[in-house]
PDB file of C-alpha atoms in Angstrom:
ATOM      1  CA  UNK R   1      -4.435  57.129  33.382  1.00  0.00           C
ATOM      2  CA  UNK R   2      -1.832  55.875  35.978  1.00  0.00           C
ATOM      3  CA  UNK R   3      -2.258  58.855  38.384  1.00  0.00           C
ATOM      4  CA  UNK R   4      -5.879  58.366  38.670  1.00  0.00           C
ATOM      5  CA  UNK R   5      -5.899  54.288  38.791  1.00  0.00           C
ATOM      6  CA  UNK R   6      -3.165  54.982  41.625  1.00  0.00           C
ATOM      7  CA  UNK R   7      -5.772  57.154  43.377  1.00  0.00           C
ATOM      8  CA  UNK R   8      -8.238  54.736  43.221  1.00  0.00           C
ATOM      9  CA  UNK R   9      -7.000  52.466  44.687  1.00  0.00           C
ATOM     10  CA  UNK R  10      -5.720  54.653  47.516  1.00  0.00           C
ATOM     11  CA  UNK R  11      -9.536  55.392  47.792  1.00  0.00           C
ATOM     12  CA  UNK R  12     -10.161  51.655  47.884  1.00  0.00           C
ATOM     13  CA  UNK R  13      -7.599  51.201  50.644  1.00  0.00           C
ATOM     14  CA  UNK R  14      -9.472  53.631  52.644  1.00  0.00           C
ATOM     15  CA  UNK R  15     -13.226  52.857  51.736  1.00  0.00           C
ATOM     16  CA  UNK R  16     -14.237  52.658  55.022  1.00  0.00           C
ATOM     17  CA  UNK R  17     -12.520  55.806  56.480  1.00  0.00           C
ATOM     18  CA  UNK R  18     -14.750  58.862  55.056  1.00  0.00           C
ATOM     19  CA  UNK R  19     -12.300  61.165  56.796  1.00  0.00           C
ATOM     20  CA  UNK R  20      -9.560  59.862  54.968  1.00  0.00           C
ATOM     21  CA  UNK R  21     -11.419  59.714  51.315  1.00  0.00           C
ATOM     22  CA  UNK R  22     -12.198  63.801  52.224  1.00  0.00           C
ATOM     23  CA  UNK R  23      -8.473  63.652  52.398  1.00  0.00           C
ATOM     24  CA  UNK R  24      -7.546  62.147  49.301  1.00  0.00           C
ATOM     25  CA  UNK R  25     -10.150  63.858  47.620  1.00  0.00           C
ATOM     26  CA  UNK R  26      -9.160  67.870  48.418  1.00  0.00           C
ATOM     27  CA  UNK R  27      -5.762  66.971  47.595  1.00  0.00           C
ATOM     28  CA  UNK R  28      -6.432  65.104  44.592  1.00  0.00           C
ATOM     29  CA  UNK R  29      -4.125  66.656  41.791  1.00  0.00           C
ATOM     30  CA  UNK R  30      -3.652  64.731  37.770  1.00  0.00           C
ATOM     31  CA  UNK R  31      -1.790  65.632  34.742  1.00  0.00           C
ATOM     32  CA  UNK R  32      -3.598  66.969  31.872  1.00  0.00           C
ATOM     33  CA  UNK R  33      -3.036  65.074  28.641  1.00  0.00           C
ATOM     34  CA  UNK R  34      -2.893  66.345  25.585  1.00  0.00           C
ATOM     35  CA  UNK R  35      -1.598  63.759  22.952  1.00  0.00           C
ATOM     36  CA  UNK R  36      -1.967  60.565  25.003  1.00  0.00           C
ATOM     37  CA  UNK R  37      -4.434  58.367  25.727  1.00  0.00           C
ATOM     38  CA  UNK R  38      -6.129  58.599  29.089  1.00  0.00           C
ATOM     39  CA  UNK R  39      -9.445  59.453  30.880  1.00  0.00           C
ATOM     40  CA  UNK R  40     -12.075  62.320  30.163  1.00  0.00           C
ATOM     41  CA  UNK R  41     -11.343  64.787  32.653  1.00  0.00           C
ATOM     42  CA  UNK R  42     -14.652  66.374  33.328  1.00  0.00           C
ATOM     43  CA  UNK R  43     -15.679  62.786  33.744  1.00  0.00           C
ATOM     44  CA  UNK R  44     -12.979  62.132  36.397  1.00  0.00           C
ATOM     45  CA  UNK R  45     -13.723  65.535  38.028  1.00  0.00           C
ATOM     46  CA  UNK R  46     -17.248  64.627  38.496  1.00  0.00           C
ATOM     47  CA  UNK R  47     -16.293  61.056  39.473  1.00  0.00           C
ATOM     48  CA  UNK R  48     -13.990  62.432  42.334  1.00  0.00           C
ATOM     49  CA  UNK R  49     -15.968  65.202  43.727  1.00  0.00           C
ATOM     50  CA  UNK R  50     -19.147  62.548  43.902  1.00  0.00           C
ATOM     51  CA  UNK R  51     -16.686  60.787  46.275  1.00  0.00           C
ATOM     52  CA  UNK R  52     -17.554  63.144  49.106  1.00  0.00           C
ATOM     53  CA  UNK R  53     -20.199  65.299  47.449  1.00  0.00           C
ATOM     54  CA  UNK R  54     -23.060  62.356  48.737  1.00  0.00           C
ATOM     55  CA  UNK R  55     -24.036  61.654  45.162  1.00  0.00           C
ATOM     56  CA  UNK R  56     -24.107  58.339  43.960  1.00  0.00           C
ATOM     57  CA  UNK R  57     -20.876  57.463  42.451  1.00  0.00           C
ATOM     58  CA  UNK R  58     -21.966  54.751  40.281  1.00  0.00           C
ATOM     59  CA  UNK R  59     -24.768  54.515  38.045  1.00  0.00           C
ATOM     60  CA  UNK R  60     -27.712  52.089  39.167  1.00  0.00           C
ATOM     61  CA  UNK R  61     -27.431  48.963  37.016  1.00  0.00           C
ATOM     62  CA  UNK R  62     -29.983  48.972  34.461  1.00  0.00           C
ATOM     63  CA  UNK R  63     -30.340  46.267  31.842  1.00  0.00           C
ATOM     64  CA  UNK R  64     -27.961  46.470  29.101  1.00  0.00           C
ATOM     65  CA  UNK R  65     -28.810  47.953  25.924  1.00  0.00           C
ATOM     66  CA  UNK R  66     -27.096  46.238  22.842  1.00  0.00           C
ATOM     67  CA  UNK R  67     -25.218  49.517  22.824  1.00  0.00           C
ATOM     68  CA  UNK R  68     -24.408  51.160  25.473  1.00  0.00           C
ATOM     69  CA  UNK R  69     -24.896  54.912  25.372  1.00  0.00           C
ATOM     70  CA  UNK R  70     -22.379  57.318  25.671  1.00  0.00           C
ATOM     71  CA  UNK R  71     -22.288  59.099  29.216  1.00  0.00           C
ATOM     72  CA  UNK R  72     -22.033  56.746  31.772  1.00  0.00           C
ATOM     73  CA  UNK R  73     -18.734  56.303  33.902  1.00  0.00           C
ATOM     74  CA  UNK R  74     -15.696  57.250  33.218  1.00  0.00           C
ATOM     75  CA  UNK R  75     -14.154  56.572  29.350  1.00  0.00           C
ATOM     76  CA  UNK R  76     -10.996  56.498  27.964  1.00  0.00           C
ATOM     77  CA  UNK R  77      -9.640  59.311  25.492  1.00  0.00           C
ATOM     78  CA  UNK R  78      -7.488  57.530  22.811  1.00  0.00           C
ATOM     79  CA  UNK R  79      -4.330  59.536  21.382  1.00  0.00           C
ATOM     80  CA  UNK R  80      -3.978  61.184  17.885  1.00  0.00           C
ATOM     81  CA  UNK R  81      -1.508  58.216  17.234  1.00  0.00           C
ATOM     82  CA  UNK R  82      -3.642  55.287  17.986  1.00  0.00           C
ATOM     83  CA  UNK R  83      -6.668  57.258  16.438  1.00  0.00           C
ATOM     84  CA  UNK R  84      -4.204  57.067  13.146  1.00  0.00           C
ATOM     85  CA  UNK R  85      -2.530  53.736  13.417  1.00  0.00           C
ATOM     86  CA  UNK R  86      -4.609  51.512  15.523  1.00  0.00           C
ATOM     87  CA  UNK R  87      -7.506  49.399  14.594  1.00  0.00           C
ATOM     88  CA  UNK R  88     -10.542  50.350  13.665  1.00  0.00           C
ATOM     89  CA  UNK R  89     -13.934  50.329  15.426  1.00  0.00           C
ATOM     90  CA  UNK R  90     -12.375  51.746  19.063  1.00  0.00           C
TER      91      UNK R  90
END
């Protein structure tokens, strides 16, 4: 989760610079984790090549459902351990 909230905000630094976001982007490298907690990484993927792909790369705002469905954005993956130990309802 670190490597890609460090990206971000690289990205963030360089909003403005499309040349620079290509950049980032093609050289854009994270860690696979297996037994930690961190992002979905076909979520990520699709996050970071939207980044210079020209699709949008966040959802429209709609009105919130009570619930919000699964899908949207990026979520987190929580690890075997906090699966086991941590509270319930996550």
């Amino acid at each position: 989760m670190g490597e890609v909230d460090a990206f971000l905000d690289r990205i963030v630094a360089v909003a403005n610079d499309p040349a620079a976001i290509a950049a980032l982007v093609s050289g854009a490298r994270f860690t696979p984790v297996r037994l930690r907690e961190g992002y979905h990484m076909g979520q990520v993927d699709a996050f970071v090549r939207g980044l210079v792909g020209g699709e949008p790369r966040i959802p429209a705002p709609a009105p919130a459902p009570a619930r919000p469905p699964h899908g949207g954005g990026i979520t987190e993956t929580r690890s075997w351990w906090s699966r086991l130990f941590g509270p319930k309802g996550r």
